[in-house]
Coordinates of C-alpha atoms in Angstrom, one line a residue:
Chain A
M1 CA -0.1 -0.2 0.1
A2 CA 1.5 3.4 -0.9
S3 CA 2.6 5.4 2.2
A4 CA 0.0 8.1 1.6
L5 CA -2.5 5.6 2.0
E6 CA -1.1 4.2 4.6
N7 CA -0.9 7.8 6.5
F8 CA -4.3 7.9 5.8
V9 CA -5.6 4.8 7.3
N10 CA -3.2 5.4 10.2
S11 CA -4.7 8.9 11.0
V12 CA -8.3 7.6 10.6
R13 CA -7.7 5.0 12.6
S14 CA -5.9 6.7 15.6
L15 CA -8.0 9.9 15.5
S16 CA -11.2 7.8 15.7
S17 CA -10.0 5.7 18.5
S18 CA -9.1 8.9 20.3
G19 CA -12.6 10.4 19.6
A20 CA -10.5 13.3 17.8
F21 CA -13.4 13.3 15.2
E22 CA -13.2 17.2 14.5
D23 CA -9.7 17.1 13.6
L24 CA -9.9 13.9 11.5
A25 CA -12.7 15.7 9.4
T26 CA -10.5 19.1 9.0
Q27 CA -7.7 16.7 8.2
L28 CA -9.7 14.6 5.6
L29 CA -10.6 17.6 3.6
D30 CA -7.3 17.5 1.8
S31 CA -7.2 13.6 1.4
T32 CA -9.7 13.1 -1.6
E33 CA -6.8 13.7 -4.3
I34 CA -4.8 11.3 -2.7
L35 CA -7.6 8.7 -2.4
S36 CA -8.6 9.5 -6.0
K37 CA -5.0 8.7 -7.3
N38 CA -4.8 5.4 -5.4
W39 CA -8.0 4.3 -6.8
N40 CA -7.0 0.8 -7.6
I41 CA -6.0 -0.1 -4.2
L42 CA -9.2 1.5 -2.4
D43 CA -10.7 -1.7 -1.8
N44 CA -7.9 -2.7 0.4
V45 CA -8.3 0.5 2.3
L46 CA -12.0 -0.2 2.9
E47 CA -11.1 -3.8 4.4
T48 CA -9.2 -2.2 7.1
L49 CA -11.9 0.5 8.2
D50 CA -14.8 -0.3 10.3
V51 CA -18.3 1.4 8.8
Q52 CA -19.5 2.4 12.3
Q53 CA -16.2 3.3 14.2
H54 CA -14.5 5.0 10.9
S55 CA -17.3 6.5 9.6
L56 CA -15.6 9.4 8.0
G57 CA -12.8 7.4 6.7
V58 CA -15.3 5.5 4.9
L59 CA -17.0 8.1 3.6
Y60 CA -14.2 9.5 1.9
V61 CA -13.1 6.1 0.3
L62 CA -16.5 5.3 -1.2
L63 CA -16.3 9.0 -2.3
A64 CA -13.3 8.8 -4.1
K65 CA -14.4 5.5 -5.8
F66 CA -17.1 7.2 -7.3
N67 CA -15.0 10.1 -8.6
S68 CA -12.7 7.4 -10.0
L69 CA -15.5 4.9 -11.5
Q70 CA -14.7 6.0 -15.1
S71 CA -11.2 4.8 -15.1
S72 CA -11.6 2.2 -12.4
N73 CA -14.1 0.4 -14.6
A74 CA -15.5 -0.8 -10.9
D75 CA -18.5 -3.1 -10.4
I76 CA -21.1 -0.5 -10.0
Q77 CA -23.7 -2.8 -8.4
V78 CA -21.1 -3.8 -5.7
L79 CA -20.3 0.0 -5.2
L80 CA -24.2 0.9 -5.1
K81 CA -24.5 -2.0 -2.6
S82 CA -21.7 -0.5 -0.2
V83 CA -23.3 3.1 -0.1
K84 CA -26.8 1.6 0.9
D85 CA -24.8 -0.2 3.7
F86 CA -22.8 2.6 4.6
I87 CA -25.7 4.9 4.9
Q88 CA -27.7 2.2 7.2
Q89 CA -24.7 1.5 9.4
C90 CA -22.8 4.7 9.4
N91 CA -22.4 6.9 12.4
T92 CA -24.6 10.1 12.5
Y93 CA -22.4 12.2 14.6
Q94 CA -19.0 11.5 12.4
V95 CA -20.9 12.2 9.0
R96 CA -22.4 15.3 10.2
L97 CA -19.0 16.9 10.6
A98 CA -18.4 16.2 6.8
A99 CA -21.8 16.9 5.8
H100 CA -20.4 18.1 2.6
A101 CA -18.7 15.0 1.6
Y102 CA -22.0 13.0 2.7
Y103 CA -24.1 15.1 0.3
E104 CA -21.7 14.7 -2.4
L105 CA -21.5 11.0 -2.1
C106 CA -25.5 10.9 -2.3
H107 CA -25.1 13.0 -5.6
Q108 CA -22.8 10.6 -6.9
F109 CA -24.9 7.8 -6.0
T110 CA -28.1 9.1 -7.8
N111 CA -26.0 10.1 -10.8
V112 CA -25.4 6.5 -11.2
M113 CA -28.7 5.2 -9.7
V114 CA -30.9 7.2 -12.5
G115 CA -28.9 5.1 -15.3
Q116 CA -30.0 1.8 -13.7
P117 CA -33.1 -0.4 -14.8
R118 CA -34.6 -0.7 -11.3
C119 CA -33.6 2.8 -10.2
I120 CA -36.8 2.6 -7.8
L121 CA -34.4 0.5 -5.4
G122 CA -32.8 3.9 -4.8
L123 CA -35.4 5.7 -3.2
T124 CA -35.0 3.8 0.4
T125 CA -31.5 4.6 0.4
L126 CA -31.8 8.2 -0.3
S127 CA -34.9 8.2 2.4
A128 CA -32.6 6.9 4.7
A129 CA -29.9 9.1 4.0
I130 CA -32.0 12.0 4.9
D131 CA -33.6 10.9 7.7
K132 CA -29.9 10.3 9.2
I133 CA -28.2 13.8 8.5
R134 CA -30.9 16.1 9.0
T135 CA -31.3 17.7 12.6
S136 CA -34.9 18.1 12.4
D137 CA -38.3 17.0 10.4
T138 CA -38.5 20.5 8.8
Q139 CA -34.8 20.8 7.7
L140 CA -34.1 20.6 3.9
T141 CA -30.8 19.1 2.9
P142 CA -29.3 18.9 -0.7
I143 CA -30.4 15.3 -0.7
H144 CA -34.0 16.2 -1.1
A145 CA -33.2 17.2 -4.6
D146 CA -31.5 13.8 -5.4
L147 CA -34.7 12.1 -3.8
C148 CA -37.3 13.9 -6.2
Q149 CA -34.9 13.3 -9.1
L150 CA -34.8 9.6 -8.6
S151 CA -38.6 9.5 -7.8
L152 CA -39.4 11.4 -11.1
K153 CA -37.3 8.9 -12.9
S154 CA -38.8 5.8 -11.3
K155 CA -42.3 7.3 -11.4
C156 CA -42.8 6.5 -7.9
F157 CA -43.8 9.6 -5.7
R158 CA -44.7 8.1 -2.5
V159 CA -41.6 8.2 -0.8
A160 CA -40.9 11.7 -2.0
L161 CA -44.2 13.1 -1.2
K162 CA -43.6 12.4 2.6
Y163 CA -40.7 14.7 2.6
L164 CA -42.6 17.1 0.2
D165 CA -45.6 17.6 2.1
V166 CA -43.3 19.2 5.3
D167 CA -42.8 22.8 5.1
I168 CA -39.5 23.8 5.4
T169 CA -38.1 25.8 8.4
T170 CA -34.3 25.2 8.2
I171 CA -31.6 24.6 5.4
S172 CA -28.7 22.5 5.9
T173 CA -25.9 23.0 3.1
G174 CA -22.5 21.4 2.7
A175 CA -20.9 24.8 3.1
E176 CA -20.3 24.6 7.2
T177 CA -18.3 21.9 6.8
R178 CA -16.7 22.2 3.5
G179 CA -13.9 24.2 4.6
Q180 CA -11.5 26.5 2.5
N181 CA -9.9 24.2 0.1
Q182 CA -12.4 24.8 -2.3
T183 CA -13.1 27.8 -4.3
V184 CA -16.2 30.0 -3.1
K185 CA -17.9 30.1 -6.6
D186 CA -18.0 26.3 -6.5
T187 CA -19.5 26.1 -2.8
T188 CA -22.4 28.8 -3.4
N189 CA -23.2 27.3 -6.8
N190 CA -23.9 24.2 -5.8
D191 CA -25.9 24.7 -2.6
A192 CA -28.1 27.4 -4.4
K193 CA -28.3 24.5 -7.4
Y194 CA -29.6 21.6 -5.2
F195 CA -32.0 24.2 -3.3
L196 CA -33.7 25.4 -6.5
L197 CA -33.6 21.8 -8.1
Y198 CA -35.8 20.4 -5.1
Y199 CA -38.6 22.8 -5.7
Y200 CA -38.4 22.4 -9.2
Y201 CA -38.7 18.8 -9.1
G202 CA -41.1 18.9 -6.4
G203 CA -43.4 21.2 -8.5
M204 CA -43.3 18.5 -11.2
I205 CA -44.1 15.6 -8.6
Y206 CA -47.1 17.6 -7.3
T207 CA -47.9 18.6 -11.0
A208 CA -47.8 14.7 -12.1
M209 CA -50.2 14.1 -8.9
K210 CA -52.6 17.0 -9.9
N211 CA -52.0 19.0 -7.0
Y212 CA -51.6 22.2 -8.7
E213 CA -52.0 24.7 -5.7
R214 CA -49.0 23.1 -4.2
A215 CA -47.0 22.6 -7.6
L216 CA -47.6 26.3 -8.2
Y217 CA -46.1 27.1 -4.5
F218 CA -43.1 24.9 -5.3
F219 CA -42.4 26.9 -8.7
E220 CA -43.1 30.1 -7.2
V221 CA -40.4 29.6 -4.4
C222 CA -38.1 28.6 -7.4
I223 CA -38.6 31.5 -9.2
S224 CA -38.4 34.1 -6.3
T225 CA -35.0 32.8 -4.8
P226 CA -32.9 35.8 -4.4
A227 CA -30.5 35.8 -7.3
M228 CA -27.8 38.0 -9.1
A229 CA -28.2 36.1 -12.2
M230 CA -30.7 33.9 -13.7
S231 CA -30.4 30.1 -13.7
Y232 CA -31.7 27.5 -16.2
I233 CA -33.5 25.7 -13.4
M234 CA -35.6 28.9 -12.7
L235 CA -36.2 29.4 -16.2
E236 CA -37.8 25.8 -16.5
A237 CA -39.8 26.6 -13.4
Y238 CA -40.9 29.8 -14.7
K239 CA -42.2 28.2 -18.1
K240 CA -44.2 25.4 -15.8
F241 CA -45.3 28.1 -13.6
I242 CA -47.1 30.0 -16.4
L243 CA -48.9 26.4 -17.5
V244 CA -49.7 25.6 -13.6
S245 CA -51.0 29.3 -13.4
L246 CA -53.4 29.0 -16.2
I247 CA -54.8 25.7 -15.4
L248 CA -55.3 26.7 -11.6
H249 CA -56.4 30.2 -12.2
G250 CA -57.1 31.1 -15.8
K251 CA -54.1 33.6 -15.9
I252 CA -50.5 34.0 -14.8
Q253 CA -50.3 34.8 -11.1
P254 CA -48.4 37.8 -10.2
I255 CA -44.6 36.9 -9.3
P256 CA -44.1 37.9 -5.4
K257 CA -42.3 41.5 -4.9
Y258 CA -39.3 39.7 -3.1
A259 CA -38.5 37.9 -6.3
S260 CA -35.2 39.6 -7.9
Q261 CA -35.8 42.0 -10.4
V262 CA -33.2 40.4 -12.9
I263 CA -34.9 37.2 -12.9
S264 CA -38.4 38.7 -14.0
R265 CA -36.5 41.3 -16.5
F266 CA -34.8 38.3 -18.1
M267 CA -37.4 35.4 -18.1
K268 CA -40.1 37.1 -19.8
P269 CA -38.4 37.6 -23.0
I270 CA -37.0 34.3 -23.2
A271 CA -40.2 32.6 -22.2
Q272 CA -42.4 34.4 -24.8
V273 CA -44.0 31.6 -26.2
Y274 CA -45.5 30.9 -23.1
H275 CA -46.9 34.4 -22.5
N276 CA -48.4 34.2 -26.1
L277 CA -50.2 31.2 -24.9
A278 CA -51.6 33.3 -21.8
V279 CA -52.9 36.0 -24.2
A280 CA -54.3 33.3 -26.0
Y281 CA -55.8 31.9 -23.3
A282 CA -57.3 35.4 -22.0
T283 CA -59.2 35.5 -25.2
T284 CA -61.4 32.8 -23.7
S285 CA -61.6 31.0 -27.2
S286 CA -60.3 27.5 -27.2
E287 CA -59.7 27.6 -30.9
E288 CA -57.0 30.4 -30.6
V289 CA -55.4 28.4 -27.6
R290 CA -55.4 25.5 -29.6
N291 CA -53.8 27.2 -32.6
C292 CA -51.3 28.9 -30.4
I293 CA -50.1 25.5 -29.1
S294 CA -49.8 24.0 -32.6
K295 CA -48.0 27.0 -33.8
Y296 CA -45.8 26.3 -30.8
S297 CA -45.7 22.7 -30.7
E298 CA -42.1 22.8 -31.3
T299 CA -41.0 24.8 -28.4
F300 CA -43.4 22.8 -26.1
V301 CA -42.4 19.2 -27.1
R302 CA -38.8 20.8 -26.7
D303 CA -39.2 21.9 -23.1
N304 CA -41.3 18.6 -22.6
N305 CA -44.1 20.9 -21.7
M306 CA -46.6 19.5 -24.4
G307 CA -48.4 17.5 -22.0
L308 CA -49.1 20.3 -19.6
A309 CA -50.0 22.6 -22.8
K310 CA -52.6 20.2 -23.7
Q311 CA -54.0 20.5 -19.8
V312 CA -54.2 24.0 -20.3
A313 CA -56.4 23.8 -23.4
T314 CA -58.7 21.5 -21.5
S315 CA -58.9 23.6 -18.6
L316 CA -60.2 26.5 -20.7
Y317 CA -63.3 24.4 -21.5
K318 CA -63.9 24.0 -18.0
K319 CA -63.1 27.7 -16.9
N320 CA -65.5 28.6 -19.8
I321 CA -68.3 26.4 -18.5
Q322 CA -67.6 28.0 -14.8
R323 CA -68.1 31.3 -16.2
L324 CA -71.4 30.2 -17.6
T325 CA -72.6 29.5 -14.2
K326 CA -72.1 33.3 -13.4
T327 CA -74.1 34.5 -16.0
F328 CA -77.0 31.5 -16.5
L329 CA -79.2 29.9 -14.2
T330 CA -80.5 27.4 -16.7
L331 CA -79.0 26.6 -20.2
S332 CA -79.8 23.9 -22.6
L333 CA -76.8 21.6 -23.4
T334 CA -76.6 22.1 -27.0
D335 CA -76.1 25.8 -26.0
V336 CA -73.4 25.0 -23.4
A337 CA -71.6 23.3 -26.1
S338 CA -71.7 26.2 -28.7
R339 CA -70.7 28.7 -26.3
V340 CA -67.9 26.8 -25.1
Q341 CA -66.8 25.6 -28.3
L342 CA -67.4 21.7 -27.7
P343 CA -68.2 19.4 -30.6
S344 CA -71.5 18.2 -29.2
A345 CA -74.2 18.6 -26.5
A346 CA -73.2 14.7 -25.1
V347 CA -69.5 16.0 -24.9
A348 CA -70.6 19.1 -22.9
E349 CA -72.7 16.9 -20.7
K350 CA -69.6 14.7 -19.9
Y351 CA -67.7 17.8 -19.1
I352 CA -70.3 18.8 -16.8
F353 CA -71.0 15.7 -15.2
N354 CA -67.3 15.5 -14.4
M355 CA -67.0 18.7 -13.0
I356 CA -70.1 18.2 -10.7
K357 CA -68.4 15.2 -9.7
S358 CA -65.0 16.9 -8.7
G359 CA -66.9 19.8 -7.2
E360 CA -65.8 22.6 -9.5
I361 CA -69.4 23.6 -10.3
Y362 CA -72.7 23.1 -8.7
A363 CA -75.2 22.0 -11.1
T364 CA -78.0 19.6 -12.2
I365 CA -78.5 18.1 -15.6
N366 CA -82.1 17.5 -16.8
Q367 CA -81.4 14.5 -19.7
R368 CA -85.4 14.8 -20.3
D369 CA -85.1 18.3 -21.4
G370 CA -81.4 18.5 -22.1
M371 CA -81.0 21.5 -19.8
V372 CA -78.7 22.2 -17.0
V373 CA -79.4 24.3 -14.3
F374 CA -76.6 26.0 -12.2
K375 CA -76.8 26.4 -8.7
D376 CA -75.1 28.4 -5.7
D377 CA -72.3 26.7 -3.4
P378 CA -74.8 24.3 -1.4
E379 CA -72.5 24.6 1.7
K380 CA -74.1 25.9 4.7
Y381 CA -70.9 25.8 7.0
N382 CA -73.1 23.9 9.5
S383 CA -71.9 20.4 8.7
N384 CA -69.6 18.3 10.9
K385 CA -67.2 17.9 8.1
M386 CA -66.8 21.5 7.6
F387 CA -66.3 21.8 11.4
L388 CA -63.3 19.7 11.1
N389 CA -62.1 21.3 8.0
I390 CA -62.1 24.5 9.7
Q391 CA -60.3 22.8 12.7
E392 CA -57.8 21.5 10.9
D393 CA -56.9 24.8 9.1
M394 CA -56.8 26.8 12.5
E395 CA -54.5 24.0 14.0
H396 CA -52.3 24.6 10.6
V397 CA -52.4 28.3 11.4
M398 CA -51.6 27.9 15.1
G399 CA -48.9 25.8 14.2
L400 CA -47.2 28.4 11.6
V401 CA -47.9 31.1 14.6
K402 CA -46.0 29.0 16.8
Q403 CA -43.0 28.6 14.2
I404 CA -43.0 32.2 13.2
N405 CA -42.7 33.3 17.0
K406 CA -39.9 30.7 17.3
M407 CA -37.6 31.8 14.5
E408 CA -38.3 35.4 15.5
E409 CA -36.8 34.7 18.8
D410 CA -33.8 32.7 17.2
I411 CA -33.3 35.9 15.4
I412 CA -33.4 38.1 18.3
L413 CA -30.8 35.9 20.3
N414 CA -28.8 35.5 17.1
P415 CA -25.3 37.3 18.4
I416 CA -24.7 38.8 14.6
Y417 CA -27.8 40.0 14.8
I418 CA -27.6 41.9 18.2
K419 CA -24.1 42.8 17.1
K420 CA -25.4 44.6 13.7
A421 CA -28.4 46.0 15.5
V422 CA -26.5 47.5 18.2
G423 CA -23.8 48.6 16.2
N424 CA -26.4 50.7 14.1
A425 CA -27.6 52.2 17.1
D426 CA -24.4 53.4 17.9
D427 CA -23.7 54.6 14.8
D428 CA -26.7 56.7 14.9
L429 CA -25.8 57.9 18.0
A430 CA -22.4 58.9 17.1
S431 CA -23.7 60.7 14.2
Q432 CA -26.5 62.5 15.9
N433 CA -23.8 63.5 18.3
A434 CA -21.4 64.8 15.6
K435 CA -24.1 66.7 14.1
S436 CA -24.7 68.5 17.4
F437 CA -21.0 69.3 18.0
A438 CA -20.7 70.4 14.3
G439 CA -23.7 72.9 15.1
D440 CA -22.2 74.4 18.3
P441 CA -22.4 77.9 18.2
I442 CA -19.6 78.2 20.9
D443 CA -17.1 76.6 18.2
Chain B
M1 CA -65.4 -2.2 4.2
E2 CA -61.8 -2.9 5.6
S3 CA -59.1 0.0 5.1
Y4 CA -56.6 -0.8 2.8
Q5 CA -54.0 1.6 3.8
D6 CA -51.7 -0.7 5.8
L7 CA -51.9 -3.2 3.2
I8 CA -50.8 -0.4 0.7
L9 CA -47.9 0.6 2.7
D10 CA -46.6 -2.9 3.4
L11 CA -47.0 -3.7 -0.9
E12 CA -45.2 -0.3 -1.3
R13 CA -42.5 -1.3 0.9
Q14 CA -42.2 -4.7 -0.7
E15 CA -41.9 -3.0 -4.2
L16 CA -39.1 -0.4 -3.1
E17 CA -37.1 -3.3 -1.6
A18 CA -37.4 -6.5 -3.8
Q19 CA -35.0 -6.9 -6.5
D20 CA -37.6 -8.3 -8.9
P21 CA -41.6 -8.0 -7.4
S22 CA -43.7 -10.7 -8.5
S23 CA -46.7 -9.9 -11.0
A24 CA -48.8 -10.5 -8.1
L25 CA -47.4 -8.0 -6.1
Y26 CA -47.8 -5.2 -8.7
I27 CA -51.6 -6.4 -9.4
K28 CA -52.6 -6.5 -5.4
L29 CA -51.0 -2.9 -5.4
F30 CA -52.7 -1.9 -8.0
A31 CA -56.2 -3.2 -7.1
C32 CA -55.6 -1.7 -3.7
Y33 CA -55.0 1.8 -5.2
L34 CA -58.2 1.4 -7.3
V35 CA -60.3 0.8 -4.4
E36 CA -58.7 3.7 -2.3
N37 CA -59.2 6.1 -5.0
K38 CA -55.6 6.5 -5.2
L39 CA -56.1 6.7 -9.2
H40 CA -52.9 9.0 -9.6
D41 CA -50.9 6.6 -7.9
A42 CA -52.5 3.6 -10.0
K43 CA -51.6 5.5 -13.1
F44 CA -48.0 5.6 -12.1
L45 CA -47.8 2.0 -11.2
W46 CA -48.8 1.4 -14.5
K47 CA -46.5 3.8 -16.2
R48 CA -43.4 1.9 -14.2
L49 CA -44.6 -1.5 -14.6
P50 CA -42.0 -3.6 -16.6
Q51 CA -43.0 -3.5 -20.1
T52 CA -43.4 -7.4 -20.6
L53 CA -46.2 -7.5 -17.7
C54 CA -48.0 -4.5 -19.5
K55 CA -48.0 -6.4 -22.6
E56 CA -48.8 -9.9 -21.1
N57 CA -50.6 -10.1 -18.1
E58 CA -54.3 -9.9 -18.5
D59 CA -55.1 -8.9 -15.0
L60 CA -53.0 -6.0 -15.0
K61 CA -54.4 -5.0 -18.7
A62 CA -57.9 -5.6 -17.2
L63 CA -57.3 -3.5 -14.1
H64 CA -55.7 -0.7 -16.4
V65 CA -59.0 -0.6 -18.2
I66 CA -60.7 -0.2 -15.0
L67 CA -58.4 2.8 -14.0
R68 CA -59.0 4.3 -17.4
S69 CA -62.7 4.2 -17.0
L70 CA -62.6 5.4 -13.6
L71 CA -60.1 8.4 -14.7
A72 CA -63.0 9.3 -17.2
N73 CA -66.1 8.5 -15.0
N74 CA -67.2 6.1 -17.5
I75 CA -69.4 4.1 -15.6
L76 CA -70.6 2.0 -18.4
E77 CA -66.7 0.6 -19.2
L78 CA -66.4 -0.1 -15.8
L79 CA -69.2 -2.2 -15.1
Q80 CA -68.6 -4.0 -18.1
H81 CA -65.0 -4.8 -17.4
I82 CA -65.1 -5.4 -13.5
E83 CA -67.2 -8.6 -14.3
R84 CA -64.2 -11.0 -14.9
E85 CA -62.7 -13.8 -13.1
W86 CA -60.1 -12.3 -11.0
P87 CA -57.2 -14.1 -8.9
E88 CA -58.2 -15.5 -6.1
D89 CA -56.3 -12.9 -3.6
I90 CA -57.7 -9.7 -5.1
K91 CA -61.1 -11.0 -5.3
P92 CA -62.4 -9.5 -2.1
I93 CA -60.5 -6.4 -3.2
M94 CA -62.5 -6.0 -6.7
E95 CA -65.8 -6.8 -4.7
D96 CA -65.2 -4.1 -2.6
L97 CA -64.5 -1.7 -5.5
L98 CA -67.5 -2.6 -7.1
R99 CA -69.4 -1.7 -3.9
T100 CA -67.9 1.6 -3.6
T101 CA -68.2 2.3 -7.3
E102 CA -71.7 1.5 -6.9
Q103 CA -72.0 4.0 -3.9
N104 CA -70.0 6.6 -5.7
I105 CA -72.6 6.1 -9.1
I106 CA -75.6 6.7 -6.6
G107 CA -74.0 9.6 -5.2
T108 CA -73.1 11.5 -8.1
V109 CA -76.2 10.7 -10.3
Q110 CA -78.1 11.9 -7.5
N111 CA -76.0 15.1 -7.3
A112 CA -75.6 15.7 -11.0
Y113 CA -79.1 14.8 -12.4
T114 CA -82.7 15.8 -11.9
S115 CA -83.7 13.4 -14.4
I116 CA -81.9 11.1 -16.6
V117 CA -83.0 8.9 -19.3
K118 CA -83.9 5.5 -18.1
K119 CA -81.9 3.6 -20.9
N120 CA -78.8 5.4 -19.9
L121 CA -79.0 4.1 -16.4
I122 CA -80.4 0.6 -17.3
D123 CA -77.6 0.0 -19.9
A124 CA -75.0 0.8 -16.9
I125 CA -77.1 -1.4 -14.5
D126 CA -77.4 -4.3 -16.4
A127 CA -73.7 -4.8 -16.6
Y128 CA -74.3 -5.7 -12.7
Q129 CA -77.8 -6.7 -12.5
K130 CA -77.4 -9.5 -10.1
H131 CA -75.4 -6.9 -7.4
M132 CA -78.6 -4.5 -7.6
N133 CA -80.5 -6.5 -5.3
G134 CA -81.0 -4.7 -2.1
T135 CA -79.4 -1.1 -3.3
S136 CA -81.0 2.1 -2.3
L137 CA -82.1 2.9 -5.9
S138 CA -86.1 3.2 -6.3
D139 CA -87.9 3.6 -9.6
D140 CA -90.8 6.2 -9.6
N141 CA -92.2 4.5 -12.8
S142 CA -91.6 7.9 -14.4
S143 CA -87.9 8.6 -16.6
S144 CA -86.4 9.6 -13.6
Y145 CA -84.6 8.1 -10.5
C146 CA -84.3 9.2 -7.2
V147 CA -81.7 8.0 -4.6
S148 CA -81.7 8.4 -0.7
R149 CA -79.1 10.6 1.1
N150 CA -76.2 9.0 3.0
A151 CA -76.3 9.7 6.9
M152 CA -73.8 12.3 8.1
S153 CA -70.8 11.3 10.0
V154 CA -71.0 12.5 13.6
V155 CA -68.6 14.1 15.9
S156 CA -68.7 14.1 19.6
S157 CA -69.5 17.2 21.5
E158 CA -67.1 16.4 23.7
H159 CA -64.3 16.5 21.1
Q160 CA -65.6 19.8 19.5
L161 CA -65.6 21.5 23.1
S162 CA -61.8 20.3 23.8
K163 CA -61.0 21.7 20.6
L164 CA -62.9 24.9 21.1
T165 CA -60.9 25.2 24.5
G166 CA -57.6 24.9 22.9
F167 CA -58.5 27.3 20.4
V168 CA -59.5 29.9 23.1
S169 CA -56.4 29.2 24.9
F170 CA -54.4 30.1 22.0
L171 CA -55.9 33.2 21.2
E172 CA -55.7 34.3 24.7
N173 CA -52.1 33.6 24.8

């Protein structure tokens, strides 16, 4: 074994046995290069280390094995299995000291896993990896984005939804443990990338599950993230934001004011096709929308948004039927069909029937006369079901208030905040004093 | 009707861990998704099935037809295809699906129609005539159908009171 690797193994073993994990974590920051160079004997190194006792050492070795995957021609299945075993058995305290390496290992694992035929098998590993590293249920880690990516690839969303349904209160990045040996650009870009990807992929998953409200929220977070320059992830999220907005609200929802100016200025011209679709949608003419979609079909197909664009076209029929309920009390099915540009009364009946079933409109159909009667919302807010709904919403809001109070308290007690706040007060005081002295008539 | 939530969780776990899940596992999970009205989950299960199963397994193909008709609210197609010889382990699940579908049909028709052409309903009903005995549909000898309302769920007043106390104490603090 090369002497550099001997040193590596010795320091891992000695520092681990003496419990000096912080020192070991700092020392290992520079070990990546040495390990990658000696990729051919990394299996021997692994044999000398115990996953539980020397988690930090094993973590770096596994990472090096992934980094040298192309040159080493290693057995991928064996490597994936060893990552799985490592995540199950590793020591949480130790890996938290090298969180950036742990995240990198998960990214590498995902990159390889998405190319596998049974990539669904990686979901439990990533889920376990998140559970291990995060400090609370509401903490976002860069692994979340990997989990969502793998979910989309394997078309299985159950595992990811468990994490997506939880609102995030803190964010864990690799920056805290990464040290100074990498450039600042490298570190900040990656952390932002996985943050944006989480919300982009999350929005896609919710869109697939037809939970459009939550999808819109996820895309909104993605495009309103503070930024000095635009990312392609944000641009793609913006395109989907427009389509989901149209499906859900019939118009483009305003972007929050706190979103970066740079983003809104650059995104609009690039996503012009999508804005044209929104203009066509606003005319309420289904034909216009269909023409617009076929005119720009190449763009929609290239962006992988054709399915969503078609759903936009379908949603216009529904929106137009909903609009009729505001003007008419009774209407014949033939009239409905002609007003919303549907081919026949039977198709109109089908649309109305589906909308009644899903609670989008309140109406009754009379097949004998071929009429439809539109009604007001029959909800009187006096049922037990409604009581339970309100109760659930209030509990949610109460939880939110508690969370905000807690976060505010954390900020008030934060030493940096106090220093800045007190510093500003001192500055103000000093400048006031200076003014009074300057204006002193005695001088 | 029993809840299939636990069974679904167990089957999902098996699917995530098995190297090569059996077709029986997929069939059972598919049927459970349908009976629990998790149609989007069923849709994506179909999409992630191995291609050979999609093409060759008759049970899965039949379940997919049922999923399609449930998504399209096509009652007639659903009732025509649900009548077949299902594998033994999903037979009770499919019977439950038929029962819930029947309740849904009655509920939806009651909500959506004041009058409905008798033939349209009869076409649907013919498909499962033998299951119609003892249901709450009544014929008023005209061209319309009426259906009885379902009983509302009950929440205990103690439960409501304790929740109310919780809200008041929250507002006071």
